[in-house]
Amino acid sequence: MVLRLHRRGSEPREIDLGYGVTVSCKPFGYADYREAEAAALRLARQNLPEELQLEAEIHDEENLRPEHDEALRGLAARYVVKLLLLRFGVGWAGVELEDGSAAPMISETLDEFMRLFPGVSATLHGELLAPWIALEMEGNVSAPSPDTATAEG
């Protein structure tokens, strides 16, 4: 086993979302992904519906209703995609404004896109983060421990 110093996330990417929509983004590192994830969670907490924010202030975390966690995870997923695309997105094709002109990749159009097309947005989320999720899943589970005896020695 070897550790590769070159990863899929280290090159520009074009993500095909179907329906003639593609998203292009510059490479971003694992630290960039984790930073965006942390910021997304903070933004999600700040933008929860008022009822859920109030509930979080009243109760201990383990006593919150499942709706709180579901809303938090949903908002965080949306924000991580938005943050990464605003930071590293080069552009997209196949997304138009009401007048038929190409939609710019800005905060407002990203919000509208994710609101109107949640299934395509879920695909975008998965594809955008795929290299880093694969990296986390790889881990180091198959690497032998330096202190472990092997059949060879």
PDB file of C-alpha atoms in Angstrom:
ATOM      1  CA  MET A   1       0.000   0.000   0.000  1.00  0.00           C
ATOM      2  CA  VAL A   2       1.149   3.515  -0.771  1.00  0.00           C
ATOM      3  CA  LEU A   3      -0.196   6.960  -0.021  1.00  0.00           C
ATOM      4  CA  ARG A   4      -0.735   9.040  -3.142  1.00  0.00           C
ATOM      5  CA  LEU A   5       0.099  12.723  -3.009  1.00  0.00           C
ATOM      6  CA  HIS A   6      -2.210  13.399  -5.941  1.00  0.00           C
ATOM      7  CA  ARG A   7      -5.970  13.297  -5.428  1.00  0.00           C
ATOM      8  CA  ARG A   8      -8.982  13.803  -7.680  1.00  0.00           C
ATOM      9  CA  GLY A   9      -9.833  17.032  -5.857  1.00  0.00           C
ATOM     10  CA  SER A  10      -6.557  18.630  -6.895  1.00  0.00           C
ATOM     11  CA  GLU A  11      -7.689  19.420 -10.450  1.00  0.00           C
ATOM     12  CA  PRO A  12     -10.443  21.621 -11.886  1.00  0.00           C
ATOM     13  CA  ARG A  13     -13.713  19.708 -12.208  1.00  0.00           C
ATOM     14  CA  GLU A  14     -16.788  19.821 -14.364  1.00  0.00           C
ATOM     15  CA  ILE A  15     -19.769  18.165 -12.712  1.00  0.00           C
ATOM     16  CA  ASP A  16     -22.542  16.918 -14.998  1.00  0.00           C
ATOM     17  CA  LEU A  17     -25.891  17.160 -13.200  1.00  0.00           C
ATOM     18  CA  GLY A  18     -28.075  15.951 -16.045  1.00  0.00           C
ATOM     19  CA  TYR A  19     -30.767  18.044 -17.764  1.00  0.00           C
ATOM     20  CA  GLY A  20     -27.967  19.777 -19.686  1.00  0.00           C
ATOM     21  CA  VAL A  21     -26.615  21.370 -16.504  1.00  0.00           C
ATOM     22  CA  THR A  22     -22.909  21.337 -15.715  1.00  0.00           C
ATOM     23  CA  VAL A  23     -21.050  23.057 -12.890  1.00  0.00           C
ATOM     24  CA  SER A  24     -17.362  23.933 -13.177  1.00  0.00           C
ATOM     25  CA  CYS A  25     -15.198  24.527 -10.143  1.00  0.00           C
ATOM     26  CA  LYS A  26     -11.583  25.161  -9.300  1.00  0.00           C
ATOM     27  CA  PRO A  27      -9.792  22.618  -7.139  1.00  0.00           C
ATOM     28  CA  PHE A  28     -10.226  22.937  -3.405  1.00  0.00           C
ATOM     29  CA  GLY A  29      -8.486  21.096  -0.620  1.00  0.00           C
ATOM     30  CA  TYR A  30      -9.711  19.021   2.258  1.00  0.00           C
ATOM     31  CA  ALA A  31      -9.126  21.919   4.648  1.00  0.00           C
ATOM     32  CA  ASP A  32     -11.263  24.141   2.392  1.00  0.00           C
ATOM     33  CA  TYR A  33     -14.044  21.546   2.494  1.00  0.00           C
ATOM     34  CA  ARG A  34     -13.897  21.213   6.289  1.00  0.00           C
ATOM     35  CA  GLU A  35     -13.781  24.998   6.733  1.00  0.00           C
ATOM     36  CA  ALA A  36     -16.864  25.374   4.532  1.00  0.00           C
ATOM     37  CA  GLU A  37     -18.568  22.589   6.477  1.00  0.00           C
ATOM     38  CA  ALA A  38     -17.910  24.339   9.807  1.00  0.00           C
ATOM     39  CA  ALA A  39     -19.111  27.687   8.434  1.00  0.00           C
ATOM     40  CA  ALA A  40     -22.191  25.995   6.960  1.00  0.00           C
ATOM     41  CA  LEU A  41     -23.110  24.502  10.329  1.00  0.00           C
ATOM     42  CA  ARG A  42     -22.720  27.904  11.996  1.00  0.00           C
ATOM     43  CA  LEU A  43     -24.902  29.540   9.326  1.00  0.00           C
ATOM     44  CA  ALA A  44     -27.479  26.761   9.631  1.00  0.00           C
ATOM     45  CA  ARG A  45     -27.738  27.308  13.393  1.00  0.00           C
ATOM     46  CA  GLN A  46     -28.179  31.056  12.857  1.00  0.00           C
ATOM     47  CA  ASN A  47     -30.862  30.576  10.204  1.00  0.00           C
ATOM     48  CA  LEU A  48     -33.022  27.883  11.740  1.00  0.00           C
ATOM     49  CA  PRO A  49     -36.687  28.812  11.932  1.00  0.00           C
ATOM     50  CA  GLU A  50     -37.360  30.907  15.040  1.00  0.00           C
ATOM     51  CA  GLU A  51     -39.389  28.135  16.698  1.00  0.00           C
ATOM     52  CA  LEU A  52     -36.466  25.685  16.440  1.00  0.00           C
ATOM     53  CA  GLN A  53     -33.939  28.298  17.610  1.00  0.00           C
ATOM     54  CA  LEU A  54     -36.064  29.003  20.672  1.00  0.00           C
ATOM     55  CA  GLU A  55     -36.422  25.290  21.375  1.00  0.00           C
ATOM     56  CA  ALA A  56     -32.628  24.892  21.200  1.00  0.00           C
ATOM     57  CA  GLU A  57     -32.195  27.648  23.793  1.00  0.00           C
ATOM     58  CA  ILE A  58     -34.757  26.104  26.143  1.00  0.00           C
ATOM     59  CA  HIS A  59     -33.766  22.427  26.031  1.00  0.00           C
ATOM     60  CA  ASP A  60     -30.559  20.455  26.328  1.00  0.00           C
ATOM     61  CA  GLU A  61     -29.293  19.152  22.991  1.00  0.00           C
ATOM     62  CA  GLU A  62     -30.301  15.549  23.741  1.00  0.00           C
ATOM     63  CA  ASN A  63     -33.890  16.676  24.450  1.00  0.00           C
ATOM     64  CA  LEU A  64     -34.454  18.396  21.115  1.00  0.00           C
ATOM     65  CA  ARG A  65     -37.044  17.015  18.721  1.00  0.00           C
ATOM     66  CA  PRO A  66     -35.806  15.176  15.600  1.00  0.00           C
ATOM     67  CA  GLU A  67     -37.118  18.059  13.479  1.00  0.00           C
ATOM     68  CA  HIS A  68     -34.399  20.287  14.926  1.00  0.00           C
ATOM     69  CA  ASP A  69     -31.585  17.992  13.808  1.00  0.00           C
ATOM     70  CA  GLU A  70     -33.204  17.372  10.422  1.00  0.00           C
ATOM     71  CA  ALA A  71     -33.594  21.093   9.742  1.00  0.00           C
ATOM     72  CA  LEU A  72     -30.037  21.763  10.890  1.00  0.00           C
ATOM     73  CA  ARG A  73     -28.566  19.043   8.651  1.00  0.00           C
ATOM     74  CA  GLY A  74     -30.626  20.159   5.662  1.00  0.00           C
ATOM     75  CA  LEU A  75     -29.618  23.795   5.993  1.00  0.00           C
ATOM     76  CA  ALA A  76     -25.968  22.878   6.588  1.00  0.00           C
ATOM     77  CA  ALA A  77     -25.885  20.729   3.430  1.00  0.00           C
ATOM     78  CA  ARG A  78     -27.340  23.602   1.443  1.00  0.00           C
ATOM     79  CA  TYR A  79     -24.859  26.096   2.880  1.00  0.00           C
ATOM     80  CA  VAL A  80     -21.804  23.897   2.296  1.00  0.00           C
ATOM     81  CA  VAL A  81     -22.660  23.618  -1.411  1.00  0.00           C
ATOM     82  CA  LYS A  82     -23.346  27.336  -1.628  1.00  0.00           C
ATOM     83  CA  LEU A  83     -20.126  28.308   0.178  1.00  0.00           C
ATOM     84  CA  LEU A  84     -17.938  26.000  -1.897  1.00  0.00           C
ATOM     85  CA  LEU A  85     -19.471  27.164  -5.176  1.00  0.00           C
ATOM     86  CA  LEU A  86     -19.215  30.842  -4.243  1.00  0.00           C
ATOM     87  CA  ARG A  87     -15.562  30.341  -3.287  1.00  0.00           C
ATOM     88  CA  PHE A  88     -14.441  27.854  -5.946  1.00  0.00           C
ATOM     89  CA  GLY A  89     -17.162  27.813  -8.597  1.00  0.00           C
ATOM     90  CA  VAL A  90     -16.058  28.955 -12.033  1.00  0.00           C
ATOM     91  CA  GLY A  91     -19.524  28.891 -13.561  1.00  0.00           C
ATOM     92  CA  TRP A  92     -22.338  26.714 -14.752  1.00  0.00           C
ATOM     93  CA  ALA A  93     -24.079  25.943 -18.010  1.00  0.00           C
ATOM     94  CA  GLY A  94     -27.700  25.029 -18.597  1.00  0.00           C
ATOM     95  CA  VAL A  95     -29.184  27.327 -15.934  1.00  0.00           C
ATOM     96  CA  GLU A  96     -31.135  30.315 -17.226  1.00  0.00           C
ATOM     97  CA  LEU A  97     -32.977  33.270 -15.774  1.00  0.00           C
ATOM     98  CA  GLU A  98     -36.648  33.885 -16.533  1.00  0.00           C
ATOM     99  CA  ASP A  99     -35.744  36.003 -19.581  1.00  0.00           C
ATOM    100  CA  GLY A 100     -33.666  33.158 -21.075  1.00  0.00           C
ATOM    101  CA  SER A 101     -30.268  34.673 -20.321  1.00  0.00           C
ATOM    102  CA  ALA A 102     -27.574  32.615 -18.616  1.00  0.00           C
ATOM    103  CA  ALA A 103     -27.923  32.701 -14.834  1.00  0.00           C
ATOM    104  CA  PRO A 104     -24.845  33.992 -13.036  1.00  0.00           C
ATOM    105  CA  MET A 105     -23.479  31.779 -10.267  1.00  0.00           C
ATOM    106  CA  ILE A 106     -24.236  34.133  -7.380  1.00  0.00           C
ATOM    107  CA  SER A 107     -25.831  33.702  -3.978  1.00  0.00           C
ATOM    108  CA  GLU A 108     -29.385  34.489  -5.114  1.00  0.00           C
ATOM    109  CA  THR A 109     -29.384  32.187  -8.141  1.00  0.00           C
ATOM    110  CA  LEU A 110     -27.798  29.357  -6.142  1.00  0.00           C
ATOM    111  CA  ASP A 111     -30.560  29.729  -3.531  1.00  0.00           C
ATOM    112  CA  GLU A 112     -33.259  29.692  -6.201  1.00  0.00           C
ATOM    113  CA  PHE A 113     -31.677  26.719  -7.998  1.00  0.00           C
ATOM    114  CA  MET A 114     -31.505  24.657  -4.797  1.00  0.00           C
ATOM    115  CA  ARG A 115     -35.059  25.631  -3.827  1.00  0.00           C
ATOM    116  CA  LEU A 116     -36.581  24.778  -7.213  1.00  0.00           C
ATOM    117  CA  PHE A 117     -34.547  21.651  -7.982  1.00  0.00           C
ATOM    118  CA  PRO A 118     -33.838  19.777  -4.729  1.00  0.00           C
ATOM    119  CA  GLY A 119     -33.055  16.471  -6.459  1.00  0.00           C
ATOM    120  CA  VAL A 120     -30.476  18.020  -8.767  1.00  0.00           C
ATOM    121  CA  SER A 121     -29.110  19.946  -5.783  1.00  0.00           C
ATOM    122  CA  ALA A 122     -28.666  16.683  -3.870  1.00  0.00           C
ATOM    123  CA  THR A 123     -26.716  15.288  -6.835  1.00  0.00           C
ATOM    124  CA  LEU A 124     -24.573  18.434  -6.882  1.00  0.00           C
ATOM    125  CA  HIS A 125     -23.900  18.072  -3.146  1.00  0.00           C
ATOM    126  CA  GLY A 126     -22.826  14.452  -3.561  1.00  0.00           C
ATOM    127  CA  GLU A 127     -20.636  15.049  -6.613  1.00  0.00           C
ATOM    128  CA  LEU A 128     -19.018  18.203  -5.248  1.00  0.00           C
ATOM    129  CA  LEU A 129     -17.970  16.488  -2.018  1.00  0.00           C
ATOM    130  CA  ALA A 130     -17.311  12.992  -3.426  1.00  0.00           C
ATOM    131  CA  PRO A 131     -13.486  13.189  -3.524  1.00  0.00           C
ATOM    132  CA  TRP A 132     -13.281  14.304   0.107  1.00  0.00           C
ATOM    133  CA  ILE A 133     -15.895  11.877   1.375  1.00  0.00           C
ATOM    134  CA  ALA A 134     -13.962   9.085  -0.371  1.00  0.00           C
ATOM    135  CA  LEU A 135     -10.780  10.319   1.303  1.00  0.00           C
ATOM    136  CA  GLU A 136     -12.444  10.179   4.724  1.00  0.00           C
ATOM    137  CA  MET A 137     -13.806   6.706   4.005  1.00  0.00           C
ATOM    138  CA  GLU A 138     -10.393   5.466   2.895  1.00  0.00           C
ATOM    139  CA  GLY A 139      -8.958   6.343   6.261  1.00  0.00           C
ATOM    140  CA  ASN A 140      -6.041   4.202   7.240  1.00  0.00           C
ATOM    141  CA  VAL A 141      -7.860   0.986   8.114  1.00  0.00           C
ATOM    142  CA  SER A 142      -5.947  -1.262   5.760  1.00  0.00           C
ATOM    143  CA  ALA A 143      -2.500   0.022   6.648  1.00  0.00           C
ATOM    144  CA  PRO A 144      -0.623  -2.341   8.948  1.00  0.00           C
ATOM    145  CA  SER A 145       0.288  -0.998  12.353  1.00  0.00           C
ATOM    146  CA  PRO A 146       4.049  -0.523  12.800  1.00  0.00           C
ATOM    147  CA  ASP A 147       3.889  -2.756  15.880  1.00  0.00           C
ATOM    148  CA  THR A 148       1.898  -5.566  14.272  1.00  0.00           C
ATOM    149  CA  ALA A 149       3.638  -8.814  13.437  1.00  0.00           C
ATOM    150  CA  THR A 150       3.172 -10.020   9.873  1.00  0.00           C
ATOM    151  CA  ALA A 151       3.659 -13.390   8.206  1.00  0.00           C
ATOM    152  CA  GLU A 152       6.836 -12.082   6.617  1.00  0.00           C
ATOM    153  CA  GLY A 153       8.557 -11.176   9.788  1.00  0.00           C
TER     154      GLY A 153
END
